[in-house]
Structures are given as structure tokens and as C-alpha cells.
XYZ file of C-alpha atoms in Angstrom:
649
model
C 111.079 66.144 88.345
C 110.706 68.970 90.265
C 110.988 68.559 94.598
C 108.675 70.788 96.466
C 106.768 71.569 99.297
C 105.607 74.184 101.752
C 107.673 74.861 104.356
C 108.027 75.906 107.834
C 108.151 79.806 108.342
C 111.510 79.228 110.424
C 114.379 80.284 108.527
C 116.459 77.258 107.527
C 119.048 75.708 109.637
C 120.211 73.351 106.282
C 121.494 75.858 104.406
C 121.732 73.931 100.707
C 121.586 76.682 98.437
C 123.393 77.962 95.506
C 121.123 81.041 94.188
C 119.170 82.055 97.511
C 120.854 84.607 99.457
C 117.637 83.557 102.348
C 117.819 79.562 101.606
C 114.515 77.748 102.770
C 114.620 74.650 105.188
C 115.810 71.438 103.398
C 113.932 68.475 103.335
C 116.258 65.270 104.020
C 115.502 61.558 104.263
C 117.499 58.701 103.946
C 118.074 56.631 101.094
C 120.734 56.277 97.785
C 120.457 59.292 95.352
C 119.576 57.396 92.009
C 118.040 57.623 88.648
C 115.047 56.271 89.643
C 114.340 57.942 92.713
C 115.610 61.476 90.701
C 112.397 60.603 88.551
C 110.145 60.353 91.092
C 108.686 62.805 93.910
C 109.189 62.452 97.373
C 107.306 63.364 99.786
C 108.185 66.385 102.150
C 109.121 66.585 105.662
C 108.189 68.671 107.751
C 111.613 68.476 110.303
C 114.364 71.209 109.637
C 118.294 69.297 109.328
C 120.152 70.022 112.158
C 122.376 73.048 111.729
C 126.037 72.699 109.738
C 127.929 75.569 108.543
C 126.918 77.779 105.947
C 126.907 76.725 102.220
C 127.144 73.018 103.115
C 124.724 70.270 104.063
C 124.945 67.388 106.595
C 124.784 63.867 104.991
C 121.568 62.396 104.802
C 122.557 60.042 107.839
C 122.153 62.797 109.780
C 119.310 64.381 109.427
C 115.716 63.149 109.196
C 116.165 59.753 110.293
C 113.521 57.143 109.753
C 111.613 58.952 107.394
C 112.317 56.101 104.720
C 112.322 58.861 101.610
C 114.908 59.481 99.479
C 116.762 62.652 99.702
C 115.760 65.715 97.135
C 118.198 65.903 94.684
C 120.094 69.312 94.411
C 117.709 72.331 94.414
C 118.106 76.372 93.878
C 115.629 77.398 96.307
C 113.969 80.696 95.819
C 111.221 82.423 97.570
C 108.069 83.396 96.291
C 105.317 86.094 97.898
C 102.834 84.342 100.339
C 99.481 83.893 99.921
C 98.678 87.403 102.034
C 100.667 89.024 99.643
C 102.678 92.335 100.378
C 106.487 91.858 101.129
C 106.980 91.150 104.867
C 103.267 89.682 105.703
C 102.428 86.038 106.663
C 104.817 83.488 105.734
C 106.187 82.913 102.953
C 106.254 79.498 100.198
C 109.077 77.836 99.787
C 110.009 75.801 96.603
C 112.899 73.960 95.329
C 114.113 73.528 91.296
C 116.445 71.001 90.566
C 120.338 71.761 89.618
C 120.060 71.063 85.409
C 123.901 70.039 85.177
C 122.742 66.572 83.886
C 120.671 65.319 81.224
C 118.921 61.917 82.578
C 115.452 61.491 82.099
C 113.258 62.701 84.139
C 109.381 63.487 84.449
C 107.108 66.206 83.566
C 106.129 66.828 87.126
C 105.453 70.201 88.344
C 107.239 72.118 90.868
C 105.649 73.849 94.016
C 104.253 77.263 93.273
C 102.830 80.513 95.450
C 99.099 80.265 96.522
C 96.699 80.398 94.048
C 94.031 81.721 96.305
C 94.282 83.554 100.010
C 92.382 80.513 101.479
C 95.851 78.786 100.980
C 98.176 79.657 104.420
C 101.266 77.516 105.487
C 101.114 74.504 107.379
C 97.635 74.667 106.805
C 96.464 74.015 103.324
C 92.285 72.970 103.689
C 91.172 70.611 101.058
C 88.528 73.079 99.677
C 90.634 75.836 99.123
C 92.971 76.456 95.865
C 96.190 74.504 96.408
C 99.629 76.007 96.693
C 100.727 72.876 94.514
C 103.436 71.790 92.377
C 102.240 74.083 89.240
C 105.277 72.695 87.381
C 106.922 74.104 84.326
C 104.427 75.998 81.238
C 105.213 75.501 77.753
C 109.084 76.548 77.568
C 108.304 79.567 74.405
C 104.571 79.309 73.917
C 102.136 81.463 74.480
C 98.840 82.015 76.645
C 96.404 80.287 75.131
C 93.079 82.344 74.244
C 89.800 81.551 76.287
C 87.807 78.313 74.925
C 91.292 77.254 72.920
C 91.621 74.051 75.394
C 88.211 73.262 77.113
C 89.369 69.994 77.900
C 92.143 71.087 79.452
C 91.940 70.420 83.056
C 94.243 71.707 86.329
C 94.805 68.851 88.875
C 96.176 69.941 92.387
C 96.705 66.545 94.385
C 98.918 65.436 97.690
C 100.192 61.897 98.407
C 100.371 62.980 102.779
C 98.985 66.639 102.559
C 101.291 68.682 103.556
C 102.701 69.020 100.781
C 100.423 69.786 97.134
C 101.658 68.799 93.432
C 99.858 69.985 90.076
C 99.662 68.310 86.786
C 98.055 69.221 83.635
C 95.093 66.668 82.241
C 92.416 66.147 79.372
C 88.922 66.239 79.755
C 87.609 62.535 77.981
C 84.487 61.967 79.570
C 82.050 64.561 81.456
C 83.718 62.737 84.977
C 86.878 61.649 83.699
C 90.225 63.803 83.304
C 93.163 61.542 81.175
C 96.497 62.163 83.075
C 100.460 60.615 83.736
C 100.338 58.026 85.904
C 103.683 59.352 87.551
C 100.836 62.183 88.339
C 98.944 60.341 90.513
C 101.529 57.593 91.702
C 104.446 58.127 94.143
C 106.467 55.314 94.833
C 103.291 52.865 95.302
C 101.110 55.117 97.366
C 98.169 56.938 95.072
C 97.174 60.212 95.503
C 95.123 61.217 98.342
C 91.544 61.779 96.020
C 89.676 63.396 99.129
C 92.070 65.910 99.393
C 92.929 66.693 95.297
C 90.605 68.651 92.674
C 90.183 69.515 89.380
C 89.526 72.604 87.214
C 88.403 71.548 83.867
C 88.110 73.884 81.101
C 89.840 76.697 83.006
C 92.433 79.218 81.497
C 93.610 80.196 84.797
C 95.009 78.022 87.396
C 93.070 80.251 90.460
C 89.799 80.050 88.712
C 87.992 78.192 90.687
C 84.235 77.876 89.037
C 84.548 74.737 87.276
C 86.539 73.095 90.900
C 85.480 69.862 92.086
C 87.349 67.407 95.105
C 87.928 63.619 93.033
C 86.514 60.734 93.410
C 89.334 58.499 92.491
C 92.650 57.876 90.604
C 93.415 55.014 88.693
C 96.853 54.561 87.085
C 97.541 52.035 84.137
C 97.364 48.790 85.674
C 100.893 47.767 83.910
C 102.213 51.583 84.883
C 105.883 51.242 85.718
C 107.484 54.121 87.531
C 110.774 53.011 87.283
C 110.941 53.315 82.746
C 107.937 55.018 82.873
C 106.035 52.914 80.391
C 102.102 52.887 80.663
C 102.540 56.695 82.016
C 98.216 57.267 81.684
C 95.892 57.361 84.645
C 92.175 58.133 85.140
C 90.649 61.139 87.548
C 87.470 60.714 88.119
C 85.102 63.381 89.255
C 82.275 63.841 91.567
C 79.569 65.030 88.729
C 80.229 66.094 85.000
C 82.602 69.009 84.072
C 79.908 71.707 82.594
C 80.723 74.480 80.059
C 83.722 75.797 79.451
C 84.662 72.525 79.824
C 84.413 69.567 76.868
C 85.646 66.478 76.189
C 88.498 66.252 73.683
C 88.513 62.449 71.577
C 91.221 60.676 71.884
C 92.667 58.968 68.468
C 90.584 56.757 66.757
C 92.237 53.423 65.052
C 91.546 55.017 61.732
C 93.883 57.809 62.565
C 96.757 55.689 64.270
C 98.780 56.861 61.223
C 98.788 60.339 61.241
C 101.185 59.677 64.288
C 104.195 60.231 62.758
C 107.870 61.999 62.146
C 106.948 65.694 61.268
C 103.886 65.403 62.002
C 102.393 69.262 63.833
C 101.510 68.971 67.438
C 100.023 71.070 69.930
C 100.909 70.996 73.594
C 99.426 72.591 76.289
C 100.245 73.515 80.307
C 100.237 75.477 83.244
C 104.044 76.180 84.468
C 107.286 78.160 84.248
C 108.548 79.386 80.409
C 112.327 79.041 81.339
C 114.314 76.512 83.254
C 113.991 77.711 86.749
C 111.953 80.702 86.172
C 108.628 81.534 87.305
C 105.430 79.757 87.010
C 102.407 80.873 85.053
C 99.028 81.113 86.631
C 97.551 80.815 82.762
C 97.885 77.729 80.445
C 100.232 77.863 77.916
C 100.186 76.515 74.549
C 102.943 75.819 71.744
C 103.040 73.580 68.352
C 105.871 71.114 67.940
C 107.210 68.491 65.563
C 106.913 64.669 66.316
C 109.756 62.954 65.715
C 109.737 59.302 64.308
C 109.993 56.382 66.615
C 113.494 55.329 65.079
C 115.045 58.543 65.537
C 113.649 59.086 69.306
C 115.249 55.497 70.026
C 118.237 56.268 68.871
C 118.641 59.294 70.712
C 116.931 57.898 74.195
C 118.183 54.153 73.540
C 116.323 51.383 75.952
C 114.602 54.357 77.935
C 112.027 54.876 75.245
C 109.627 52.342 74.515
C 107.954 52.889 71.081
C 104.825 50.822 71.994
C 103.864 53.189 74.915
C 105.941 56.337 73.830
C 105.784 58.863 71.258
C 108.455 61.766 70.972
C 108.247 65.493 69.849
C 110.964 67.978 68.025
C 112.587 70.492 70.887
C 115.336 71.847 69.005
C 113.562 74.845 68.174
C 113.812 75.679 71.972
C 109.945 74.679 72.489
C 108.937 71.942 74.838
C 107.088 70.847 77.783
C 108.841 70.799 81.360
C 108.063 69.798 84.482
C 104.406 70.503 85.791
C 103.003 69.920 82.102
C 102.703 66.573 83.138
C 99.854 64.219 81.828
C 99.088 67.294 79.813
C 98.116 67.069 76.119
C 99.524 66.256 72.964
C 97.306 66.681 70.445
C 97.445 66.837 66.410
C 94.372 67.880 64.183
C 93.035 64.945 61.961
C 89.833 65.371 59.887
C 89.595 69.357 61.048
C 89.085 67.810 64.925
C 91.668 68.375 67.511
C 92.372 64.814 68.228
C 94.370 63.752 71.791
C 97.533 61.737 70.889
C 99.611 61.685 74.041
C 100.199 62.561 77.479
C 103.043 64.827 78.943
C 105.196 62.052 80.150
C 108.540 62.633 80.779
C 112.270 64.367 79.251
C 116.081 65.714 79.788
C 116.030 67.938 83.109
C 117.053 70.454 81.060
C 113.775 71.323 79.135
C 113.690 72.563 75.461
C 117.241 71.491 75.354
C 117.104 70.008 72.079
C 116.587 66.425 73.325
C 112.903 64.713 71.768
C 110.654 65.362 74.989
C 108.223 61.887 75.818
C 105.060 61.246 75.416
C 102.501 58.497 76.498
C 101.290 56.912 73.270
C 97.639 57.382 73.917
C 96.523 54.719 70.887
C 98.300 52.284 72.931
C 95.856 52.853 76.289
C 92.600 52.897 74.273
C 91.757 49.325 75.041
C 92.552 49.558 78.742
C 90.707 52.718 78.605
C 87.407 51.239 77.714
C 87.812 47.757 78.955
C 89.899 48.642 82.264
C 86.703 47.313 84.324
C 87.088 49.938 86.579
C 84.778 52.907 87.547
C 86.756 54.933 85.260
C 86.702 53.196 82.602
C 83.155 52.598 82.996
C 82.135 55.938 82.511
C 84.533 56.192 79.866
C 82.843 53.345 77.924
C 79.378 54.288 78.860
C 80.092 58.155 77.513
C 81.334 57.068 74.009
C 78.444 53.897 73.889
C 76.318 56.705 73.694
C 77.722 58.594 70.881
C 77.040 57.962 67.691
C 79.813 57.892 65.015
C 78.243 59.931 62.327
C 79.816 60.295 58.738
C 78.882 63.927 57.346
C 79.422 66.648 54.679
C 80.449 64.591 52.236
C 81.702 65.816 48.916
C 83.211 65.121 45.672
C 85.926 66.729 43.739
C 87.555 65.874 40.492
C 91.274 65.974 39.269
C 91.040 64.618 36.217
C 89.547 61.131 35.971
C 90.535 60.742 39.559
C 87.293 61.561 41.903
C 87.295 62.194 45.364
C 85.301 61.370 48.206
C 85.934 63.490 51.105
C 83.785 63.504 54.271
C 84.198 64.105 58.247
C 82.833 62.165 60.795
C 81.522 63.049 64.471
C 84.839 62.643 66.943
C 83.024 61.821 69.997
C 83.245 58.278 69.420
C 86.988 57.381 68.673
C 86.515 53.306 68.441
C 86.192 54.041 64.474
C 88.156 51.660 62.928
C 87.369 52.598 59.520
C 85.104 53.353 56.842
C 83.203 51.419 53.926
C 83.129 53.690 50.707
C 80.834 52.263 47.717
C 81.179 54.730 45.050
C 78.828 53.920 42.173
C 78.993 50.380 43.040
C 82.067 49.089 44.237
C 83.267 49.210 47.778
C 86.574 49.123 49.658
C 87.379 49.914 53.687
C 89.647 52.749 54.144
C 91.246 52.890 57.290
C 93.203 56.792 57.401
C 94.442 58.621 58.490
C 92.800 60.872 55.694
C 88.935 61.249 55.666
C 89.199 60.563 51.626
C 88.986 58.225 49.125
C 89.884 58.389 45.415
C 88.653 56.160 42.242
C 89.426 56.784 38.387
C 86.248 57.001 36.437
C 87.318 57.791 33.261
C 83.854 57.866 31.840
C 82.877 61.011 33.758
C 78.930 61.457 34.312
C 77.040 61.552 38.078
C 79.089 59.576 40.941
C 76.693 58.038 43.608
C 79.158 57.736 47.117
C 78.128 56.077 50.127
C 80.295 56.252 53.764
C 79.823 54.515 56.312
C 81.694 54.731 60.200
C 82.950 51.029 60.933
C 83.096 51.357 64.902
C 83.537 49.032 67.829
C 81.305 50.510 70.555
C 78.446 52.877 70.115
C 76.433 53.237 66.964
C 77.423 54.722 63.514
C 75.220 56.518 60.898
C 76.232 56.429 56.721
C 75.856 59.410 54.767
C 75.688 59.085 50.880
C 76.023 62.262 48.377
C 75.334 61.889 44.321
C 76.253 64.509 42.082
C 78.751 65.473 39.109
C 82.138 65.642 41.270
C 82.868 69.072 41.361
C 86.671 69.976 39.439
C 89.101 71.672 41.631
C 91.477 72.162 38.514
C 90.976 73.663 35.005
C 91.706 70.755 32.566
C 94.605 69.995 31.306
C 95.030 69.771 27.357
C 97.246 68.198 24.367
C 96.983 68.352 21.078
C 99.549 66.571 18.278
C 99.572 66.779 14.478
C 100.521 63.899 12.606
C 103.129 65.903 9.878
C 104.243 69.697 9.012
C 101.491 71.660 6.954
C 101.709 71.692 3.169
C 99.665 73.542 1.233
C 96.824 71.851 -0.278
C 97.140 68.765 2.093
C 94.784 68.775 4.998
C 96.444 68.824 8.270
C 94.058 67.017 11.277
C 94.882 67.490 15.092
C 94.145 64.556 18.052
C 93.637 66.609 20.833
C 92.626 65.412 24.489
C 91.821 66.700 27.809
C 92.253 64.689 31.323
C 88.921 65.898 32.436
C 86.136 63.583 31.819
C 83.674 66.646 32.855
C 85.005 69.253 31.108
C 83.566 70.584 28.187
C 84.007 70.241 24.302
C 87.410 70.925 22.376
C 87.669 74.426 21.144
C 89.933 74.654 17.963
C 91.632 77.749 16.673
C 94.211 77.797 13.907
C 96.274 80.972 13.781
C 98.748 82.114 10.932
C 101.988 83.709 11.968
C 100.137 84.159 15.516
C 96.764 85.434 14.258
C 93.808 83.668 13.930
C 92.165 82.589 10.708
C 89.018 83.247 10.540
C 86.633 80.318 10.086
C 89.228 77.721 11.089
C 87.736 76.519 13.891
C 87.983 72.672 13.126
C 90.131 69.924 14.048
C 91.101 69.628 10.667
C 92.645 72.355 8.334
C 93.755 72.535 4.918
C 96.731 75.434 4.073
C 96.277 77.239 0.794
C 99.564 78.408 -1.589
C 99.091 81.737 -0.478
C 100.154 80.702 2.999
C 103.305 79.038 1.919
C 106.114 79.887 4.124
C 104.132 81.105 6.867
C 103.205 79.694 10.520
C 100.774 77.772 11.127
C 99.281 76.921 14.425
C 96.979 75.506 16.411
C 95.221 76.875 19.857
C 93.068 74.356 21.616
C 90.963 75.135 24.717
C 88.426 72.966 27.140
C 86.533 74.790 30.315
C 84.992 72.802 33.336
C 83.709 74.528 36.805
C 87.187 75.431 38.016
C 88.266 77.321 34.943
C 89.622 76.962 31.314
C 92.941 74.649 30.052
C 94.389 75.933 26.998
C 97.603 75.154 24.966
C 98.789 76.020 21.499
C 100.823 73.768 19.653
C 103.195 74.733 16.428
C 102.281 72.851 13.097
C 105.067 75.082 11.845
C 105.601 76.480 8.462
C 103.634 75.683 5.266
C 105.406 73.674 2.920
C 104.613 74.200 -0.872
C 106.017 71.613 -3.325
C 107.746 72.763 -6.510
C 105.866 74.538 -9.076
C 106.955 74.956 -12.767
C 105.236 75.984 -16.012
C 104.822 73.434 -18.306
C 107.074 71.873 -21.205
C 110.607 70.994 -21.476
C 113.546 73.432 -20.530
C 115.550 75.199 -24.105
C 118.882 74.225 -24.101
C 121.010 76.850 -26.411
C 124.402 77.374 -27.252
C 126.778 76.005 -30.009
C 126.700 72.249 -30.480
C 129.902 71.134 -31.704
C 133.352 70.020 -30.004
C 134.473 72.925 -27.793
C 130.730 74.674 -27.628
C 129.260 74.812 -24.794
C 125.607 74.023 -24.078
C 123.315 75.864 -21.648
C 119.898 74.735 -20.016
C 117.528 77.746 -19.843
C 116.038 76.567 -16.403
C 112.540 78.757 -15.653
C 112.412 79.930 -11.897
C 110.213 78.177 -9.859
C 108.120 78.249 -6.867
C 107.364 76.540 -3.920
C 107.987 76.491 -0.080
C 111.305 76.283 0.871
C 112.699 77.071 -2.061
C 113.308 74.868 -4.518
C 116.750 73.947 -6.152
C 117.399 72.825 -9.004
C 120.052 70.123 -10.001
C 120.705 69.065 -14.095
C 121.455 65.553 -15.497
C 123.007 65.452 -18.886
C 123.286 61.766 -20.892
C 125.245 61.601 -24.612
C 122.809 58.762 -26.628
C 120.909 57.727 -23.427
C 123.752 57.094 -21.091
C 124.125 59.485 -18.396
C 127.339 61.648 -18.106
C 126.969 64.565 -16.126
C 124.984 65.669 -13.307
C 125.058 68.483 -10.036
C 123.334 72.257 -10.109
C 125.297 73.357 -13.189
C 123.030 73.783 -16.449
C 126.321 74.093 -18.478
C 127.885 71.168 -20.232
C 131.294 71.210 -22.854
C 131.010 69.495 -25.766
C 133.732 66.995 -25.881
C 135.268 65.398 -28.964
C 133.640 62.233 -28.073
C 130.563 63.925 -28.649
C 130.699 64.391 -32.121
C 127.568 63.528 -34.064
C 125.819 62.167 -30.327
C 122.355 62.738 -29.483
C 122.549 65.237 -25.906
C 119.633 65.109 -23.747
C 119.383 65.243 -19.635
C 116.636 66.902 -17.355
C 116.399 69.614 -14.567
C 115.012 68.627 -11.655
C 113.318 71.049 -8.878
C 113.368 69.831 -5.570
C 112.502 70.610 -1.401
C 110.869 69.425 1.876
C 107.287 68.750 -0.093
C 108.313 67.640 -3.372
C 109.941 67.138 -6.881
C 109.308 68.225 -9.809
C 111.423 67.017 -13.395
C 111.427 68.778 -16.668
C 113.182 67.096 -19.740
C 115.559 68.858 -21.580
C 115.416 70.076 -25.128
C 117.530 67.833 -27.529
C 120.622 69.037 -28.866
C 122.475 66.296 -31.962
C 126.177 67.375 -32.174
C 128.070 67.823 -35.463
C 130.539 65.903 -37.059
């Protein structure tokens, strides 16, 4: 946390410094120097410590006696102009920033800053006037956020004893109530001092002043413990309701609960310093980090994180929250609405040190937040009973046989559990975190879709839509053929396409890449003349979103064997020693046929391969030589006999 207050003009007799060539007075009180009391603010005193010798400070025991507060832990203490302004006129402000040699958890509490307006003068800080608070730390390498960015966004100044004033960041949920930490608001029992604190929702700048108003009340988390920080969320609420620039942001609805996880984009937002121990920012900062999954933050934070009341974010790019961002947001965007998922809680006193920085879980305060029974929570319940959960611009979309509801929903009131899609008929609850619902209607046609908001408090209002889904994809196509062209055969194609309401099949066959004319059919039937050639088929289906083609290879045309008529001559001299020849005729046909002989001697086969020569043998004489030639490829055979040849005696 970061120690502060406003100091006494004198110049300091208690001399602990280590950056501050003109230290400021220190602000003792007895008590140990723990962990806990390191994580929570003190308040200031308003006695100097007696003197000791430069560069060192007197033990606690003797100095401020009796104020019952624990000591500050160590500080570099710098000065900063006063409220008059110019170097050397009225008094200045004093502020301390803690030493960041250790790593131990500690809150996002913000440290004490120059005036904010000239109203503000030491030792005299009037309850109407801009404080001089504890502005604490800005997003550590944001940026300024742009006017009407964070409406909800609201700057609390507040004191515990008023002398000394704190800040804290806080959201806007209700015209009169502001969400904040807890540890804001809370300070070792005592709550903040209301009739001396105020709020400036829906301001960019921390000195604006036109949307001020004094509180009514604060009211922490009834199970709030300051010690682990768990239940870090308290209510301000406010006089009359915050008017333009200001809105309410909604926190997460049930429905959404799991868009809260590791990885998930979040946006944080603060008034404070950018750097460890630099200067504070009169302008809220803003910054998007990573959330990082409940396992991971335990095992990095161990029993100091609570997952049921916690939620951590990603600072190892160098991006965080620090001190004085306190019980600001963390918010993701669900549905297109920027949604409030946490509270500025609590991290490493180092800031953006790579460390997960901690969060108040805010889905784990929503039933305390509406049923808390106090005034708060009153107007909390009675702002979102009058809202009405409102399903709108629905729509449908088609990938295929898959449709898609999608619709959005007013964010005001965040009980929604759920909603109850009936599309054409048949119903189911989806509960998130995505405003969408698919169903596979292979049949295509209209689709009839009705939503509507389950909610716990308020009222809800259905929205329906019927219409032919819209595509967001061209179609995708197929196409097989059931065996390699052949000429004369017909060749048919099953083609498909996954979207039911796309249009008709276009066929095109091409040859060797061009398209035949006329073959626009499924079917096709190859011709001779085509033997040896290409084939192919291009297929093509169009919807709303564009055309889905593909072309699929049938390959080349097959021909089967083709040879004139009769038998084959066989020539030559037929006795023992001759030597007979088969005349075999070319022949066509796709690929190209060959051509393999069988000769037999009196019926019984004794030669065959591609050689159309046989040698008349001397057990040949006066046998009866006859065989065929065969012609053979991929699509076919084809067998002519051989002329018979008798051999002499």
C-alpha cells in the first residue's frame, strides 16, 4: 500500500529518507512492522519524531507514543508543488512511497498526491473542496483514456480522521451507487468518514469537479477480511444519481460466469502514477491485460489467493495496476457490452513486476450485492428490478447444415441466468458465455428461432426472427466417379455440397482441361476419338456468400482392343526345321494393346509369350499346328485364332 498524508510545513526533524535531499516529517506510532499491517493504511499523525542524527530514525518507542498505529513502513519521500503553485509559495505536500525491495502482497491503495484544486491548503483540507488524497498508482504502461471511454468510472477521495485524504478508483452500478475495494473504505475496523469523502463519477480528470458529490455511506462486504483480503468489494452510496457523463456499467451476469477465464482480454482502468514511484496522473488511465487461470495464479500466490473471491491478470508484459487503482475496474467485453468482472484488489509492491496482480471476483458478490439488505444494496436491487432484460437483433447464419442463432440482450439487468432457444420447435437453455446457439438442419428451408432472457429479478422480453439463415461461407463441394472413363461406357458422378441452401449442382466435363461442349450432365459417355485423352469433371454450387467449386480427374479414356475381323495368316515353311510365323494385324485401343501368341501341336498347347514365331520340331511331323494371338490392356481383350498349318512327314 502506499503511506501518506499531508504534512506539517516544518521541515522534518525525523529525517528517514533515502531519495529526498529535503526529507518531509515522519509519521511514527507504535506497534510490530508486519505483513498485515504493511497491507493496510495507517492513519497519519500529525506530531514530528523527536530529532536523531541525520540519515537515521529513532525507534518507534520513541517517538509518537500512544498513538496505537503501526509505524509506516520504509518510504522515499519526495516533494511535490503546493496547491498555490509556483516554487517557494505556501506550503508544500508531502507524500511517502514505499521501499519495493520485497515482493509480499500488498493492496492497490493509492498514495497521497498534490492538490487537485487551490481550495485544498495544508492542515486545512475543507470537505467541499477537491482533496489532496491518496491518488495512488495509474495503469503502470497504459494510456489516457479518451473522453466517454469509462463513464462509470468514478474518483473517490475519502479520510478515516481527516487530516489525512486517500483516493481509490470505483464503478458506477447504480445511478447512487459506486462498486469499490473494501480495503478502500476500511482501515483497521474504522470506515471511512462518508461526510467528509466524495465522488466524481464519469470524470476523465481527477480535478474535475462537475459530476462531485459528498457520500452518503460506505458499506464493505459483510464477510470482508482485511487481513487475506478476501471479500475485497464495498458499496458508496451517493446523495442523488450520477447524471451524464456518468453511466452505470453491468456487472457479469450468471450466463457469462465463463468467459472468466485464462487468456481471457481485460481492460483496467485508474487514476495514479505509470512507474513505481513516479508521479501521479491527474487523468484516468487505461490498459488491456491477460487473465490468468485460477490454477496458475494459486500456484504462484499459494494460500494468499482465494479462487472463490479472487481472479488474477497477466503482468509480465510490464502492464498492471498499482497502488491507488484500487477498487477500480476489471472489465472484459461479452456479447459486444463492456461487462464489470472485478475490482482492483491487491498485488507484489513492486507493480507490473511480472507477478499475476488480484482481483475481487465480482460474480462471487452478486448475491450480497442485491440481497445485502442494506441501503446499498437496496438501490442496487431496486435499479436493476426496473430493467428489463431484453433479447434483441437476432439473426441466423448458416455453415453448412449447422445454423446459428445469434442475438444480444440489454446488459442493464445482469441476474440473466440464461436463455431458452426454440428453433423450429425444439428448445434447449443455453447458459454462455456466447450469445449463440447452433442446430444441424440438414433439410435446409425457413428456420423459425425464438430467445428468451431467463432472469432472476426484473422482467425479460423474447424476441423471435424467421427467415432462410443467411450463409456466411460459399459451399463446400465433392464429387467421386465410380471407375476410369472408357470409351463407349458412360461414366456418372455423385456429387454433394454441405450447404442445404445452396443452389443446384453445376456439371462441366472438360477434355485435356477444356470444356466439352454440351456436357453439362452428371453423367457422360467418352467417344473413341477421345481415347487417350483427359477427362474431367468441374462441379460448382453458389449460395448468398459466394460460389464452391472443385474439379475432380476421371483421368484418361480407356479404349479396349480393336482388331479387324478373321483369323491371323500364319506363313512360313511347315516341315521339321521351318519355321512358322503369325502375321499379327496392328491394333488399336487405349493404352496400347499387346499382343501375346499361344501355339498347341493337335490341340495340346506348347508354346506361348509375345513371340509369333514357332520351330518346327521333329516331333511335329505330320501334327496339326494351331494357337491364337491375343490383344490385351486396361479395358479389354480381344483373341484371334490362328490359321492352321498340318506339318509334313
Amino acid at each position: 500500500m502506499r503511506w501518506s498524508w499531508l504534512g506539517s510545513p516544518r521541515r522534518p526533524s525525523c529525517p528517514c529518507t533515502r531519495r529526498s535531499a529535503a526529507p518531509p516529517p515522519a509519521r511514527c506510532a507504535t506497534g510490530p512492522r508486519t505483513a498485515a499491517s504493511a497491507r493496510s493504511r495507517t492513519r497519519s499523525s500529525t506530531r514530528p519524531c523527536p530529532r536523531s542524527a541525520p540519515g537515521t530514525c529513532p525507534a518507534s518507542s520513541d517517538c509518537c507514543r500512544g498513538e496505537g498505529r503501526a509505524p509506516p513502513p520504509r518510504a522515499d519521500r519526495r516533494r511535490v508543488p503546493s496547491p498555490s503553485g509556483g516554487a517557494g509559495r505556501g506550503a508544500p505536500l508531502l507524500f511517502a512511497v514505499p521501499d519495493h525491495g520485497h515482493n509480499e502482497p500488498v493492496p492497490r491503495i493509492p498514495i497521497a498526491v498534490a492538490a487537485l484544486a487551490a481550495a485544498v491548503v495544508v492542515g486545512a483540507v475543507p470537505a467541499q473542496a477537491a482533496p489532496a488524497g491518496d491518488v495512488g498508482t495509474r495503469i503502470i504502461n497504459g494510456s489516457e483514456a479518451p473522453s466517454g471511454a469509462w463513464p462509470s468510472a468514478t474518483f473517490l477521495s475519502f479520510t478515516f480522521n481527516g487530516a489525512s485524504y486517500f483516493a481509490c478508483s470505483g464503478s458506477l452500478i447504480a445511478p447512487r451507487v459506486v462498486l469499490t475495494a473494501a480495503h478502500c473504505v476500511v482501515k483497521n475496523g474504522e470506515l471511512a468518514n462518508a461526510a467528509r469523502s466524495t465522488a466524481r463519477p464519469g470524470v476523465i480528470s481527477n480535478a474535475d469537479n462537475s459530476t462531485r458529490q459528498v457520500w452518503s455511506a460506505a458499506v464493505p462486504h459483510p464477510a470482508y477480511d482485511e487481513d487475506s483480503r478476501t471479500n475485497d468489494v464495498a458499496l458508496v452510496t451517493l446523495p442523488v444519481a450520477a447524471t451524464a457523463p456518468a453511466a452505470t456499467i453491468p456487472l457479469i451476469a450468471p450466463w457469462q460466469d465463463g468467459a472468466v477465464g485464462g487468456g481471457a482480454s481485460a481492460a483496467i482502468a485508474g487514476w495514479g502514477r505509470t512507474v513505481n514511484g513516479g508521479a501521479i496522473s491527474e487523468t484516468l488511465r487505461q490498459a488491456t491485460v491477460p487473465l490468468v487461470s485460477d490454477a496458475d495464479c494459486a500456484h504462484i500466490w499459494g494460500g494468499n489467493f482465494a479462487a472463490e473471491s479472487m481472479v488474477c491478470a497477466d503482468t509480465s508484459a510490464g502492464i498492471d495496476t498499482c497502488q491507488g487503482d484500487s477498487g477500480g475496474p476489471l472489465a472484459l467485453t461479452i456479447a459486444d457490452t463492456r461487462t464489470l468482472v472485478g475490482d482492483t484488489s491487491w498485488g507484489a509492491a513492486t507493480c507490473a513486476s511480472g507477478t499475476p496482480g488480484v482481483y475481487g471476483r465480482i460474480s462471487a458478490f452478486r448475491g450480497w450485492i442485491l440481497d445485502g439488505g442494506t441501503p446499498a444494496n437496496l438501490l442496487v436491487r431496486d435499479y436493476v428490478a426496473a430493467q428489463n432484460a431484453e433479447a434483441q437483433n437476432l439473426a441466423l447464419t448458416s455453415t453448412g447444415p449447422d445454423v446459428t442463432v445469434t442475438w444480444g440482450v440489454t446488459p442493464a439487468n445482469w441476474t440473466t441466468t440464461g436463455f431458452r432457444v426454440t428453433v423450429n420447435g425444439s428448445a434447449e437453455t443455453v447458459t454462455g458465455p456466447e450469445a449463440a446457439h447452433t442446430v444441424t438442419l440438414p433439410d435446409g428451408g425457413p428456420v423459425s428461432a425464438l430467445v428468451e432472457p431467463q432472469v432472476t429479478l426484473g422482467t425479460a422480453t423474447a424476441a423471435s426472427i424467421t427467415a432462410t439463415p443467411t450463409p456466411t461461407r460459399a459451399p463446400v463441394v465433392s464429387a467421386t466417379l465410380p471407375a476410369q472413363p472408357e470409351a463407349g461406357a458412360e461414366l456418372t458422378a455423385t456429387a454433394a455440397s454441405d450447404d442445404p441452401w445452396g443452389g443446384a449442382i453445376a456439371y462441366q466435363w472438360l477434355l485435356d482441361g477444356a470444356d466439352i461442349p454440351g456436357a453439362t450432365a452428371a453423367a457422360y459417355r467418352p467417344t473413341a476419338a477421345q481415347a487417350g485423352r483427359l477427362l474431367s469433371l468441374r462441379i460448382a454450387a453458389a449460395n448468398a456468400a459466394g460460389t464452391g467449386s472443385a474439379t475432380v480427374r476421371a483421368g484418361r479414356v480407356l479404349q479396349a482392343p480393336r482388331v479387324r475381323a478373321g483369323r491371323v495368316p500364319v506363313r512360313g515353311r511347315a516341315v521339321v526345321g521351318g519355321r512358322l510365323t503369325a502375321a499379327a494385324p496392328s491394333a488399336t485401343g487405349y493404352p496400347r494393346p499387346r499382343v501375346t501368341y499361344r501355339f498347341a501341336r493337335n490341340g495340346r498347347v506348347v508354346q506361348t509369350g509375345r513371340a509369333g514365331v514357332y520351330r518346327v520340331r521333329e516331333r511335329d511331323r505330320g501334327a496339326l499346328i494351331t494357337g491364337t494371338a491375343t490383344w490385351t490392356n486396361s479395358a479389354g481383350t480381344v483373341v484371334r485364332k490362328l490359321t492352321a498349318v498340318r506339318i509334313a512327314r
